[in-house]
Short mmCIF file of C-alpha atoms (C1' of nucleotides) in Angstrom, two decimals:
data_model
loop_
_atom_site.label_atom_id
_atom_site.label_comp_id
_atom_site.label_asym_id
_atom_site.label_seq_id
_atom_site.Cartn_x
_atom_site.Cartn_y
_atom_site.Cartn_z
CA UNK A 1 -13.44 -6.06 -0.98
CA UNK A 2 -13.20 -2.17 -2.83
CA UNK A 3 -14.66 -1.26 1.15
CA UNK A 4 -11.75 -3.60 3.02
CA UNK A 5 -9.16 -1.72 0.71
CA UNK A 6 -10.55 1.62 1.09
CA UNK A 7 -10.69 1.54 4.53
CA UNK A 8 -7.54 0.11 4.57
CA UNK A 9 -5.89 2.84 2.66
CA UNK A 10 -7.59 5.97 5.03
CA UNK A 11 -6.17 3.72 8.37
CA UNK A 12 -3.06 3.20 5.93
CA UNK A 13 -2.92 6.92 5.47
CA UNK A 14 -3.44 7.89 9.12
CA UNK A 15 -1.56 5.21 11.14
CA UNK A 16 0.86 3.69 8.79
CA UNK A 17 1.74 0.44 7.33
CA UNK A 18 2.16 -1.96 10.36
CA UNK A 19 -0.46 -0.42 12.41
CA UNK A 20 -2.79 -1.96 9.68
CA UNK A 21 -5.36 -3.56 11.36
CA UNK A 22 -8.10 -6.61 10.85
CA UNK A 23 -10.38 -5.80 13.45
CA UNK A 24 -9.80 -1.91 12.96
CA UNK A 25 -11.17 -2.18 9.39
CA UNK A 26 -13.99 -4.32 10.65
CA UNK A 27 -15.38 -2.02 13.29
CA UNK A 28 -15.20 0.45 10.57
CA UNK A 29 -17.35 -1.80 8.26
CA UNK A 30 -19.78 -2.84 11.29
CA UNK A 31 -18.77 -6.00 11.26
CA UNK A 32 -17.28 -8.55 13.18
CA UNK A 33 -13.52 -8.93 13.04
CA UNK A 34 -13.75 -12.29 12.19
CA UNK A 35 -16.14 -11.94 9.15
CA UNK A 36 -12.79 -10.41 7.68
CA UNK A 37 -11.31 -13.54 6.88
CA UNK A 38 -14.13 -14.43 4.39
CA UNK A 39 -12.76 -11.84 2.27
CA UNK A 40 -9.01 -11.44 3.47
CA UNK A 41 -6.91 -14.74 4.02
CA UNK A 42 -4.54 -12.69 6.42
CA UNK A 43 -3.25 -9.03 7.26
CA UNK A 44 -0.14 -9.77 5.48
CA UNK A 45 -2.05 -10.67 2.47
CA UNK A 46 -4.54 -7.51 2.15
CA UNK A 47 -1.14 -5.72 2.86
CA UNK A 48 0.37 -7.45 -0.26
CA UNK A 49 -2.59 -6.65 -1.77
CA UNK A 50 -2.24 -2.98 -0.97
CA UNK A 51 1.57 -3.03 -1.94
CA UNK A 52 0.57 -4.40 -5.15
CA UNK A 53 -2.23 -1.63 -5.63
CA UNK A 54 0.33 1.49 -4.77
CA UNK A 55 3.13 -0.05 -7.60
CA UNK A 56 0.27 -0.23 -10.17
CA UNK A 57 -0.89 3.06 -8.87
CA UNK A 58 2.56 4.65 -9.05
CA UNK A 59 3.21 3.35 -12.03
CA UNK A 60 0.50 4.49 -14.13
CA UNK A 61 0.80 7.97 -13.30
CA UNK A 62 4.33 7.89 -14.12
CA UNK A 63 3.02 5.96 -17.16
CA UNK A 64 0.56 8.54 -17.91
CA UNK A 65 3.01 11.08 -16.93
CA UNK A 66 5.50 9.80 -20.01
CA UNK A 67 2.56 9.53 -22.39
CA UNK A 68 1.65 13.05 -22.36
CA UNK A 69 4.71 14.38 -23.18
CA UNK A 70 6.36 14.36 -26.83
CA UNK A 71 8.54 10.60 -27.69
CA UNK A 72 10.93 12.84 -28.83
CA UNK A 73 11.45 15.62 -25.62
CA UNK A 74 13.52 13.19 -24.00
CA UNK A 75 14.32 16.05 -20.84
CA UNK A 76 10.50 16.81 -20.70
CA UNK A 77 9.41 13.18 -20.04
CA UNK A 78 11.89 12.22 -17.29
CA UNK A 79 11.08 15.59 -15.56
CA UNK A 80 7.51 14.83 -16.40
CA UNK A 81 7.83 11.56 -14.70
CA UNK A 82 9.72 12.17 -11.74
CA UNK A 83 7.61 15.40 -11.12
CA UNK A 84 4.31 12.50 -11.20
CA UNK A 85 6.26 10.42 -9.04
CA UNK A 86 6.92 12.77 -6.22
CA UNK A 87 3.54 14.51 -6.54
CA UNK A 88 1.87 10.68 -5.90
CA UNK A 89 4.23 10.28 -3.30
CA UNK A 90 3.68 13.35 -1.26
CA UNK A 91 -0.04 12.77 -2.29
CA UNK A 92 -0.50 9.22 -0.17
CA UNK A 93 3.03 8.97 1.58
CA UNK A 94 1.95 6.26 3.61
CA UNK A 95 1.52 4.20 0.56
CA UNK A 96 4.99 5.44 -0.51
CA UNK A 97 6.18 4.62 2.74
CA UNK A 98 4.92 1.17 1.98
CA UNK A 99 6.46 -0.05 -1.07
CA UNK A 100 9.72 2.24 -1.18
CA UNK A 101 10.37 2.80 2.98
CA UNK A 102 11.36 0.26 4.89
CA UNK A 103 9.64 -3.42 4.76
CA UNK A 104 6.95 -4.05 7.35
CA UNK A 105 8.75 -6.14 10.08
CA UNK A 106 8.25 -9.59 10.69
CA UNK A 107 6.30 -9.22 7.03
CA UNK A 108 8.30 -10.15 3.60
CA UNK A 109 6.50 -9.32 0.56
CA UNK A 110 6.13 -11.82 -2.15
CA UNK A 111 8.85 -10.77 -4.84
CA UNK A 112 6.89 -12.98 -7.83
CA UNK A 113 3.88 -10.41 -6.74
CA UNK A 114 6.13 -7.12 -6.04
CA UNK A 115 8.98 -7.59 -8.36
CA UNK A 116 7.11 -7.04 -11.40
CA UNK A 117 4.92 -3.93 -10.70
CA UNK A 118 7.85 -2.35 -8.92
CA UNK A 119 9.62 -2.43 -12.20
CA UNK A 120 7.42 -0.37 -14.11
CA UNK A 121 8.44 3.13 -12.86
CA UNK A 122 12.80 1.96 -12.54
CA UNK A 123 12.02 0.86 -16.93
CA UNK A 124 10.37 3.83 -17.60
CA UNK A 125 12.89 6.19 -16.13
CA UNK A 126 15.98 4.25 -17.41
CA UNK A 127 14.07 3.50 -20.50
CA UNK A 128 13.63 7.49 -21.63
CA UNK A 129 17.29 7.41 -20.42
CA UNK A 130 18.85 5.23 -22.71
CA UNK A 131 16.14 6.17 -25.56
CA UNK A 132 18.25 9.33 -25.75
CA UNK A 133 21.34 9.92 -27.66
CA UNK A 134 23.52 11.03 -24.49
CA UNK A 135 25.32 14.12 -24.20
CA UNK A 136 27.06 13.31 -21.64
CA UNK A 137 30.72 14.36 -22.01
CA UNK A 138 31.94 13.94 -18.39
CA UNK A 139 34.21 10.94 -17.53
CA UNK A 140 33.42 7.50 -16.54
CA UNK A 141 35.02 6.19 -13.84
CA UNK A 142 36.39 2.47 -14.53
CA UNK A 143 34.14 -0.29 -13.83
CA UNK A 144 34.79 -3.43 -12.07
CA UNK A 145 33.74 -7.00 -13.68
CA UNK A 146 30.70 -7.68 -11.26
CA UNK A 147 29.51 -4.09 -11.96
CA UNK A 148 29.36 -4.60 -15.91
CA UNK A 149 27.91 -8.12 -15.32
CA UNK A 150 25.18 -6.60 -13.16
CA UNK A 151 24.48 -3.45 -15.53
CA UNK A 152 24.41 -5.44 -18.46
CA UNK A 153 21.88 -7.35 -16.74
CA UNK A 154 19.91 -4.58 -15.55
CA UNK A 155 19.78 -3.47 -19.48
CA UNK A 156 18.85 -6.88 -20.93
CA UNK A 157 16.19 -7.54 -17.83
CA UNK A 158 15.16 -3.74 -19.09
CA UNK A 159 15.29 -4.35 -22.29
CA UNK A 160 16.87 -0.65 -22.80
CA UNK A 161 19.98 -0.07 -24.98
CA UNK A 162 22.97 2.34 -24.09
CA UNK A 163 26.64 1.29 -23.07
CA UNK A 164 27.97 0.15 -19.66
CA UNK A 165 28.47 3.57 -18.75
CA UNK A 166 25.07 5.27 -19.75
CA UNK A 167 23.34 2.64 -17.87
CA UNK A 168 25.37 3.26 -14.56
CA UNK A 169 24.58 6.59 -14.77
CA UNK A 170 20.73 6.08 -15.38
CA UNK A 171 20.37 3.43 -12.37
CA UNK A 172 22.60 6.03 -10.08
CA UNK A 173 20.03 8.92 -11.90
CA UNK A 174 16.93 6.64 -10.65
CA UNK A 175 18.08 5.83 -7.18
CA UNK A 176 18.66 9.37 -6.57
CA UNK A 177 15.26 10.07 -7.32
CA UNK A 178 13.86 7.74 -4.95
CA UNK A 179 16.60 8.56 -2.64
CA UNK A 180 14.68 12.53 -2.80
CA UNK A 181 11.62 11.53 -2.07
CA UNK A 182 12.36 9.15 0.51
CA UNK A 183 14.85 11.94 2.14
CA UNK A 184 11.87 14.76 1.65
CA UNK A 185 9.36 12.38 2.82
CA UNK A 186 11.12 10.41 5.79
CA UNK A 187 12.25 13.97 7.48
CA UNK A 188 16.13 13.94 6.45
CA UNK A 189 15.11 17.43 4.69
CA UNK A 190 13.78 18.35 7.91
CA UNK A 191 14.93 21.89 8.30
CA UNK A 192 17.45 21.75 5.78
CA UNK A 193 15.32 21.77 2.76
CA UNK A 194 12.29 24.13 2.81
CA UNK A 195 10.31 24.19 -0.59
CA UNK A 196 11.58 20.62 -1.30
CA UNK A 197 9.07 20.64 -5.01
CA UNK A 198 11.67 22.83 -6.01
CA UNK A 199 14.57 21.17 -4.64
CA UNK A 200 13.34 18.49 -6.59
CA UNK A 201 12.56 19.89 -9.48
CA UNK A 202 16.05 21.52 -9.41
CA UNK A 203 17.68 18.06 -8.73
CA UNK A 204 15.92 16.80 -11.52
CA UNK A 205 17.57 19.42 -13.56
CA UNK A 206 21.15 18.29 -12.42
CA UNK A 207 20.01 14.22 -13.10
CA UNK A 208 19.21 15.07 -16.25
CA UNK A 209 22.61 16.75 -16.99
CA UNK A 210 23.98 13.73 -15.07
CA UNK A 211 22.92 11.04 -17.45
CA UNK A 212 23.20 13.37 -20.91
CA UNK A 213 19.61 13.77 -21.80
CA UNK A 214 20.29 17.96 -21.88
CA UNK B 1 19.67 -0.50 31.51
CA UNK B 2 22.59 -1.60 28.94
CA UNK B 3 20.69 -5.15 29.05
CA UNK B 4 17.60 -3.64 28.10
CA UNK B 5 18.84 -2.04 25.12
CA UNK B 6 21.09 -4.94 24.66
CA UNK B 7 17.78 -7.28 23.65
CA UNK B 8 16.45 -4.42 22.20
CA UNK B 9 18.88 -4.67 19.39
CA UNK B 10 18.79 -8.10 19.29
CA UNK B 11 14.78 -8.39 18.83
CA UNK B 12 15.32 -5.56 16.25
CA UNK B 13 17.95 -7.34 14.43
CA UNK B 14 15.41 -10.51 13.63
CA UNK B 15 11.86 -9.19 13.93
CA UNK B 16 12.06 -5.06 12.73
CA UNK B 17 11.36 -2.19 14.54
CA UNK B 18 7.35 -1.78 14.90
CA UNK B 19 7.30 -5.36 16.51
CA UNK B 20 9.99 -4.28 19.00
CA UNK B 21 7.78 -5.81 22.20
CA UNK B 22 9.18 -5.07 25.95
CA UNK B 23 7.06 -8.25 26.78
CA UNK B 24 9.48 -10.05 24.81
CA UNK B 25 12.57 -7.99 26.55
CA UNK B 26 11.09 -9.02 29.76
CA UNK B 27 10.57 -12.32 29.30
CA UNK B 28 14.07 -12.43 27.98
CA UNK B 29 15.58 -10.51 31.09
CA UNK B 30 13.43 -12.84 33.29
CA UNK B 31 11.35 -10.47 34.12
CA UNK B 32 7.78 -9.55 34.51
CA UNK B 33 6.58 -7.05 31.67
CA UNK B 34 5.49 -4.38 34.24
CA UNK B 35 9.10 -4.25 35.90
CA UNK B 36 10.16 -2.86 32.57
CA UNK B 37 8.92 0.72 33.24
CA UNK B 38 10.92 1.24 36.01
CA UNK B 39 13.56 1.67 33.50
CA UNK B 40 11.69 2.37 30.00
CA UNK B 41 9.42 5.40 30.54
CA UNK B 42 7.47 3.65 27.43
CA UNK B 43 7.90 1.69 24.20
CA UNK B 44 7.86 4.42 22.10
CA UNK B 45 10.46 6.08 24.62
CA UNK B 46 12.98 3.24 23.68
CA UNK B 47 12.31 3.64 20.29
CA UNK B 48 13.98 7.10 20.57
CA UNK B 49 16.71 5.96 22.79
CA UNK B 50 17.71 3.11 20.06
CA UNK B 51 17.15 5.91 17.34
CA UNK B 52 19.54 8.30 18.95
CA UNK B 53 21.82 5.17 19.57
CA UNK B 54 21.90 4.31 15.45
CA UNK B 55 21.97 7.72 14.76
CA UNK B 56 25.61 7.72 16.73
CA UNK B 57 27.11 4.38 15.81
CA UNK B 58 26.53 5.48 12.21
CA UNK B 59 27.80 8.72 12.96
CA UNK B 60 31.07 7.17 15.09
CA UNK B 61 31.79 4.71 12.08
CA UNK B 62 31.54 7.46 9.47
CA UNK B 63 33.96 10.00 11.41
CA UNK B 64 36.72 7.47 12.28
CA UNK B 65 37.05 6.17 9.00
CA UNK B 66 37.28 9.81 7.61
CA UNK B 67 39.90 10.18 10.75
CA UNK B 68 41.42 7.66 9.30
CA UNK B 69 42.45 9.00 6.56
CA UNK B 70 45.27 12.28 4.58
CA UNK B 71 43.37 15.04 5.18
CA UNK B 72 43.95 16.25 1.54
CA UNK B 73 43.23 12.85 -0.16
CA UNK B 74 39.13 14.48 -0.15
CA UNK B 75 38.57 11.32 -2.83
CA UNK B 76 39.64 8.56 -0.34
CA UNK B 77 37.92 10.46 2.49
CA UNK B 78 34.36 10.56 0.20
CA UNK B 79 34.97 6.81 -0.37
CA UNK B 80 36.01 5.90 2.80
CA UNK B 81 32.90 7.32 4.48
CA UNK B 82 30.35 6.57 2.25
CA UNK B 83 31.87 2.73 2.28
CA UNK B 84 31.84 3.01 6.29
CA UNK B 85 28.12 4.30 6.41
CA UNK B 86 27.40 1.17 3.88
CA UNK B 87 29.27 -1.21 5.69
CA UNK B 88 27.48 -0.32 9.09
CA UNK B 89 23.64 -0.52 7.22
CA UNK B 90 24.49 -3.68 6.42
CA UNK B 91 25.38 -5.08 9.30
CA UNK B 92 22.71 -4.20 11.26
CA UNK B 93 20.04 -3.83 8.78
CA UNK B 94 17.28 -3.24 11.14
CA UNK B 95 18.55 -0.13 12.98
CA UNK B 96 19.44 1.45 9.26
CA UNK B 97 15.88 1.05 8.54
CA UNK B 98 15.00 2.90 12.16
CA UNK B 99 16.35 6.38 11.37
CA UNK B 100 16.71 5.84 7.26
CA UNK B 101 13.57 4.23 6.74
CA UNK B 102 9.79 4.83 7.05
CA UNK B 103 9.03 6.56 10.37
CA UNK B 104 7.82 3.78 12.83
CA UNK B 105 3.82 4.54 12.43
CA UNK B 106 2.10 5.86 15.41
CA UNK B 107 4.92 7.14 16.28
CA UNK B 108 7.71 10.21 15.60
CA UNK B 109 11.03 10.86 16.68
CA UNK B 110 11.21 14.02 18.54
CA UNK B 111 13.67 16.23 16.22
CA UNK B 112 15.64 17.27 19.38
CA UNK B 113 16.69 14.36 19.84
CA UNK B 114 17.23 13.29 16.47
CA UNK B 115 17.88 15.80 14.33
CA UNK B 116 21.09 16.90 15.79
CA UNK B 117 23.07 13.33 15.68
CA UNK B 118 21.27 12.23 12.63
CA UNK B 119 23.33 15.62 11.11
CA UNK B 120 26.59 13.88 11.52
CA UNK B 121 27.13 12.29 8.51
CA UNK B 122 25.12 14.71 6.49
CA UNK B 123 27.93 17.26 7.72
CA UNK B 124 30.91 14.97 7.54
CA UNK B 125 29.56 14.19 3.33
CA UNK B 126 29.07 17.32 2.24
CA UNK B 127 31.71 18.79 4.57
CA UNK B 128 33.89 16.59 2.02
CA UNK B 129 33.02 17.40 -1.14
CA UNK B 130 33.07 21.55 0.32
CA UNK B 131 36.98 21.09 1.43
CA UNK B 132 37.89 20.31 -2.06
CA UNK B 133 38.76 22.62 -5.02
CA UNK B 134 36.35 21.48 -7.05
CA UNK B 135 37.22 20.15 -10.84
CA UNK B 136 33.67 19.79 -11.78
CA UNK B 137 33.95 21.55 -15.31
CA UNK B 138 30.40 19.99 -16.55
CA UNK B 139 27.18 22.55 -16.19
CA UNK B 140 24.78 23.70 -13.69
CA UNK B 141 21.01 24.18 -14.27
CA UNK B 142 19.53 27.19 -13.33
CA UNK B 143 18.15 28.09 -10.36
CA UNK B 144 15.27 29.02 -8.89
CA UNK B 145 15.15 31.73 -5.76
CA UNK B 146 13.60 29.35 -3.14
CA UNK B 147 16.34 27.01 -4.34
CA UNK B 148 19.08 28.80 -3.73
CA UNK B 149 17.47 30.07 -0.45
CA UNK B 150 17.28 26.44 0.76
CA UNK B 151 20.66 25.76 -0.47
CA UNK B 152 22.52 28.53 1.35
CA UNK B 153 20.84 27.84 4.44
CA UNK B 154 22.09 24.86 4.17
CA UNK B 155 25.72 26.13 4.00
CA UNK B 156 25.31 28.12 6.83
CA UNK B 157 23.64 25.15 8.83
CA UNK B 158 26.52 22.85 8.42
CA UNK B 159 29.43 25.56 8.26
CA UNK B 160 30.68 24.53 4.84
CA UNK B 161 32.26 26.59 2.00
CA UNK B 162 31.66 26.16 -1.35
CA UNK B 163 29.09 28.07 -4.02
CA UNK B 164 25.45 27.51 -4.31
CA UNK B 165 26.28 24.97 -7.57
CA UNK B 166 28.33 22.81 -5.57
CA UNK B 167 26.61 22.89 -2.08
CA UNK B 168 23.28 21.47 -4.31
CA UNK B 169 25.96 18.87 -5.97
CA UNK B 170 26.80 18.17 -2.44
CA UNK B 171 23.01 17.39 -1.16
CA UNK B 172 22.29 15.49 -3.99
CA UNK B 173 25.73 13.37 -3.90
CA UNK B 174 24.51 13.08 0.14
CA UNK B 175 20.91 11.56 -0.49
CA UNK B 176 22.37 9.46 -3.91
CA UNK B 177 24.49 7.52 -1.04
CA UNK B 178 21.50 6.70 1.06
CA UNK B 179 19.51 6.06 -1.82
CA UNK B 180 21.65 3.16 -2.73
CA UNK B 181 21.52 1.75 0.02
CA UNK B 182 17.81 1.95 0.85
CA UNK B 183 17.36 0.62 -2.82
CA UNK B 184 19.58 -1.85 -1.66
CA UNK B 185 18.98 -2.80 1.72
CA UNK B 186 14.81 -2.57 0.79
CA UNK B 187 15.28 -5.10 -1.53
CA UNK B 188 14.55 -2.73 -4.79
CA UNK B 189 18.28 -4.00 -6.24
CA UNK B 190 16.17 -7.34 -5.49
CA UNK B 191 17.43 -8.83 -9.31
CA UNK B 192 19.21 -6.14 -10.91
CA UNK B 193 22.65 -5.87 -8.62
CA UNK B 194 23.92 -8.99 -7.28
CA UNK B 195 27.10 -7.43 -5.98
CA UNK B 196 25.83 -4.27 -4.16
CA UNK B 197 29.22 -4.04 -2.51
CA UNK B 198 30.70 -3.38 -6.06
CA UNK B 199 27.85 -1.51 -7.23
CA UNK B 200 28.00 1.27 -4.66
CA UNK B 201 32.06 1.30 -4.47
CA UNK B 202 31.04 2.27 -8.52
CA UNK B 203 28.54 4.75 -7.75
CA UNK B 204 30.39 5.96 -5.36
CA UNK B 205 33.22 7.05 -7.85
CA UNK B 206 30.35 8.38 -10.14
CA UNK B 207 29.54 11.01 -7.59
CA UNK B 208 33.06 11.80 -6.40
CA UNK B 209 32.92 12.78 -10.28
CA UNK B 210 29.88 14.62 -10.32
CA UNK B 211 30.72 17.15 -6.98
CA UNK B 212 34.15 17.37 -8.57
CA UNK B 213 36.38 15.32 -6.35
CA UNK B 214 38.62 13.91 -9.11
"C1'" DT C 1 -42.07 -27.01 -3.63
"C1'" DC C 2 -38.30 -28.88 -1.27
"C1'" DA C 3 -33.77 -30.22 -0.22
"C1'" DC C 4 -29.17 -28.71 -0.84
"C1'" DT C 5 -25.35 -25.62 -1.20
"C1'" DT C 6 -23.19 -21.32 -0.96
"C1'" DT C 7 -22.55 -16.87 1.18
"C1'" DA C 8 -22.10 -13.75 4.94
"C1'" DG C 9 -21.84 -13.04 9.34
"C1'" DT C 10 -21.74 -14.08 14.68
"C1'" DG C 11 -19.51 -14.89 19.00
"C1'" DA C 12 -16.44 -17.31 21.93
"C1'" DG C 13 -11.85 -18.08 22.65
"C1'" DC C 14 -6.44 -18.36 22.36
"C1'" DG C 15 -2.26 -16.11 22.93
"C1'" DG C 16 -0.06 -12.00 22.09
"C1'" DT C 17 0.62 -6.61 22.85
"C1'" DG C 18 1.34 -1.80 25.73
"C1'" DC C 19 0.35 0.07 29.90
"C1'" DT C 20 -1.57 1.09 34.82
"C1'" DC C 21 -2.43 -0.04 39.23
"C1'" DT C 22 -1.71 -1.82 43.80
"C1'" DC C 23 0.90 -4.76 46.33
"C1'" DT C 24 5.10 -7.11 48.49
"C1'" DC C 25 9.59 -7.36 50.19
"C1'" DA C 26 14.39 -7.01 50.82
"C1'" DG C 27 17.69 -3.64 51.76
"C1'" DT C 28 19.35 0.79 54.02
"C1'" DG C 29 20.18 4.99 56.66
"C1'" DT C 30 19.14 7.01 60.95
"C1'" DA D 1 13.34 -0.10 65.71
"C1'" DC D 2 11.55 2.37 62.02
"C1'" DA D 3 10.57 4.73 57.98
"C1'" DC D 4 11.94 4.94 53.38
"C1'" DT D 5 13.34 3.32 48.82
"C1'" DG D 6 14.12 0.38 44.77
"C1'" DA D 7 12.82 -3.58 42.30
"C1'" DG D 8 9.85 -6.48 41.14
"C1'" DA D 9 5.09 -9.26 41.14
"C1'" DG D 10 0.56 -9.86 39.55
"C1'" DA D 11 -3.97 -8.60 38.25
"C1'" DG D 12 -6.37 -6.21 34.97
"C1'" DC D 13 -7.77 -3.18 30.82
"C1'" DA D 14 -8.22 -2.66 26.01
"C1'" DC D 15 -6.24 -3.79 21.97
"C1'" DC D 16 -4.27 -7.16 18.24
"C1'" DG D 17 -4.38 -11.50 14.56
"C1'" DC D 18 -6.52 -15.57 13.96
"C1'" DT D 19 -9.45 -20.04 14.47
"C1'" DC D 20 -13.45 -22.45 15.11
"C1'" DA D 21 -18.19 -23.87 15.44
"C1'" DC D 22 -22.32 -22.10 14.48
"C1'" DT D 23 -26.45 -19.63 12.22
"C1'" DA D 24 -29.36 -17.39 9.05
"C1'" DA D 25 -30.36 -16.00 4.62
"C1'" DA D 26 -30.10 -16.46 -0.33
"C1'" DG D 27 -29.75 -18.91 -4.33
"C1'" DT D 28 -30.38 -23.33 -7.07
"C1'" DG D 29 -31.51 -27.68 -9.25
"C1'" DA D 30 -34.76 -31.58 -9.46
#
DNA sequence: TCACTTTAGTGAGCGGTGCTCTCTCAGTGT
DNA sequence: ACACTGAGAGAGCACCGCTCACTAAAGTGA
């Protein structure tokens, strides 16, 4: 099974997501394609398997990332996180690819199996977010009914604190992150951005400001 | 030709772009599959074509609806776009995902053909936010040479005005509004926003506020 | 020891894919 | 009448996921 998925992963790496392939794998292992199935029930399965693997893996480093910094350096720690996010992205972007690009067609992942790992990183970053005592001093544009419903469920689901506002401002903060790394990784930099760890780092900077942490 | 791409679309609307089969088209057009390359040089070849294709519709939708609007209302303008661009990913989820998404595997775009229409919106966005006086009176980090190197080219790439501050406002206002819709169009709202119309019409206003449009 | 069960793997086969090749055949211009 | 062209047919190659019946070895309990 550790073989299957580390086989998977290199063909992962090389081809991409929905080029994963059964009998690929098997020739690989010198063995039969069908002799698969005794350990995989299906290629959508070993890919859930693998989507599950890359949100655990993301998520610890980020995890990891957090714990190493001081509880109280509130800036450090979201840097320090999305820094360990991109770095694990750029690292195995084909895994990134998987669980943050666009779903493999004709292939919906189980949300009771992705839901929960994919949350990990999104409460961590909104979580040093709203740990902070903002300094944001900007306005707040006025929010509609089905927004505050939503963000107050986003914080409760979360279980951060902050107002309405602070929490708009750290999911917009976290989706912008992603939104780098996808851009960087999925070629909308592509000639436009040239040294995009600093780009990112830099954006980081301006997030940071965004939601009050500096 | 036209009916070709035609089912194209259609097969990528329900079944995602990797498992976009010219079998299928043929057996659709009544066809046999080897009749196909008289008119697709290959698969991968009308993977472009539909790419470029995307690349323009998006691009069409997100210039008349700035068309549509005063010239010197830069707010409505942001909104109107970004709302257009939105409006268009969701109704045809599966060509957003061609040119936003993870790069079909096997398989890349060639940036002649892409790069150029896929700059559309990218221009018309931070084109925007770089017509206004800005009345962003919040701070800027610092930064770094290669930065501000990437940043400038920028400027010059797209023609726009502005200072280095805003222009990296601009980019990051730019990939927030595809982040939200990746996040939500991926599924990784999947829980958190149930109204991601109303969401992003928020967020929207968020970063008219951060580049300094109101 | 012997029968039984589990485990791991084989190999044939089904229908699907992209793509290449040679072939046919109806039009068309001269 | 004749050569040429465009459009399609059909066979075939190597690949894919997946199923099924089968086998051989390894472990296991009486």
């Amino acid at each position: 099974m550790a073989d299957i998925k580390r086989i998977a992963r290199e063909q992962l790496a090389v081809q991409g997501g929905a080029a994963l392939s059964l009998r690929a794998i098997a020739r690989e292992l010198g063995i039969v394609s069908s002799a698969m199935y005794r350990y995989v029930p299906s290629r959508d399965e070993l890919l859930t398997m693998l989507i599950e693997d890359a949100y655990n893996a993301v998520g610890d480093v980020a995890e990891a990332a957090d714990a190493a910094c001081e509880r109280a350096d509130v800036v450090g720690r979201w840097k320090a996180i999305g820094t360990a996010v991109r770095a694990w992205a750029v690292a195995v972007p084909s895994e990134y690819a998987l669980i943050y690009g666009s779903p493999v067609p004709g292939y919906a992942a189980p949300p009771d199996r992705t839901i929960t790992p994919g949350t990990r990183v999104t409460r961590l970053l909104i979580g040093v977010i709203s740990e902070a005592d903002s300094a944001y001093a900007g306005p707040n544009p006025v929010m509609a009914p089905p927004v505050r419903e939503d963000v107050r469920g986003i914080r409760e689901s979360l279980g951060v604190r902050g107002d309405d506002d602070l929490v708009a401002r750290a999911v917009l903060a976290w989706t912008a992150v992603f939104g780098l790394i996808s851009f960087e990784l999925f070629g909308q930099f592509a000639g436009g951005v040239h040294d995009p760890a600093a780009h990112f780092d830099h954006q980081l900077d301006r997030l940071a400001l965004l939601v009050g942490l500096a």
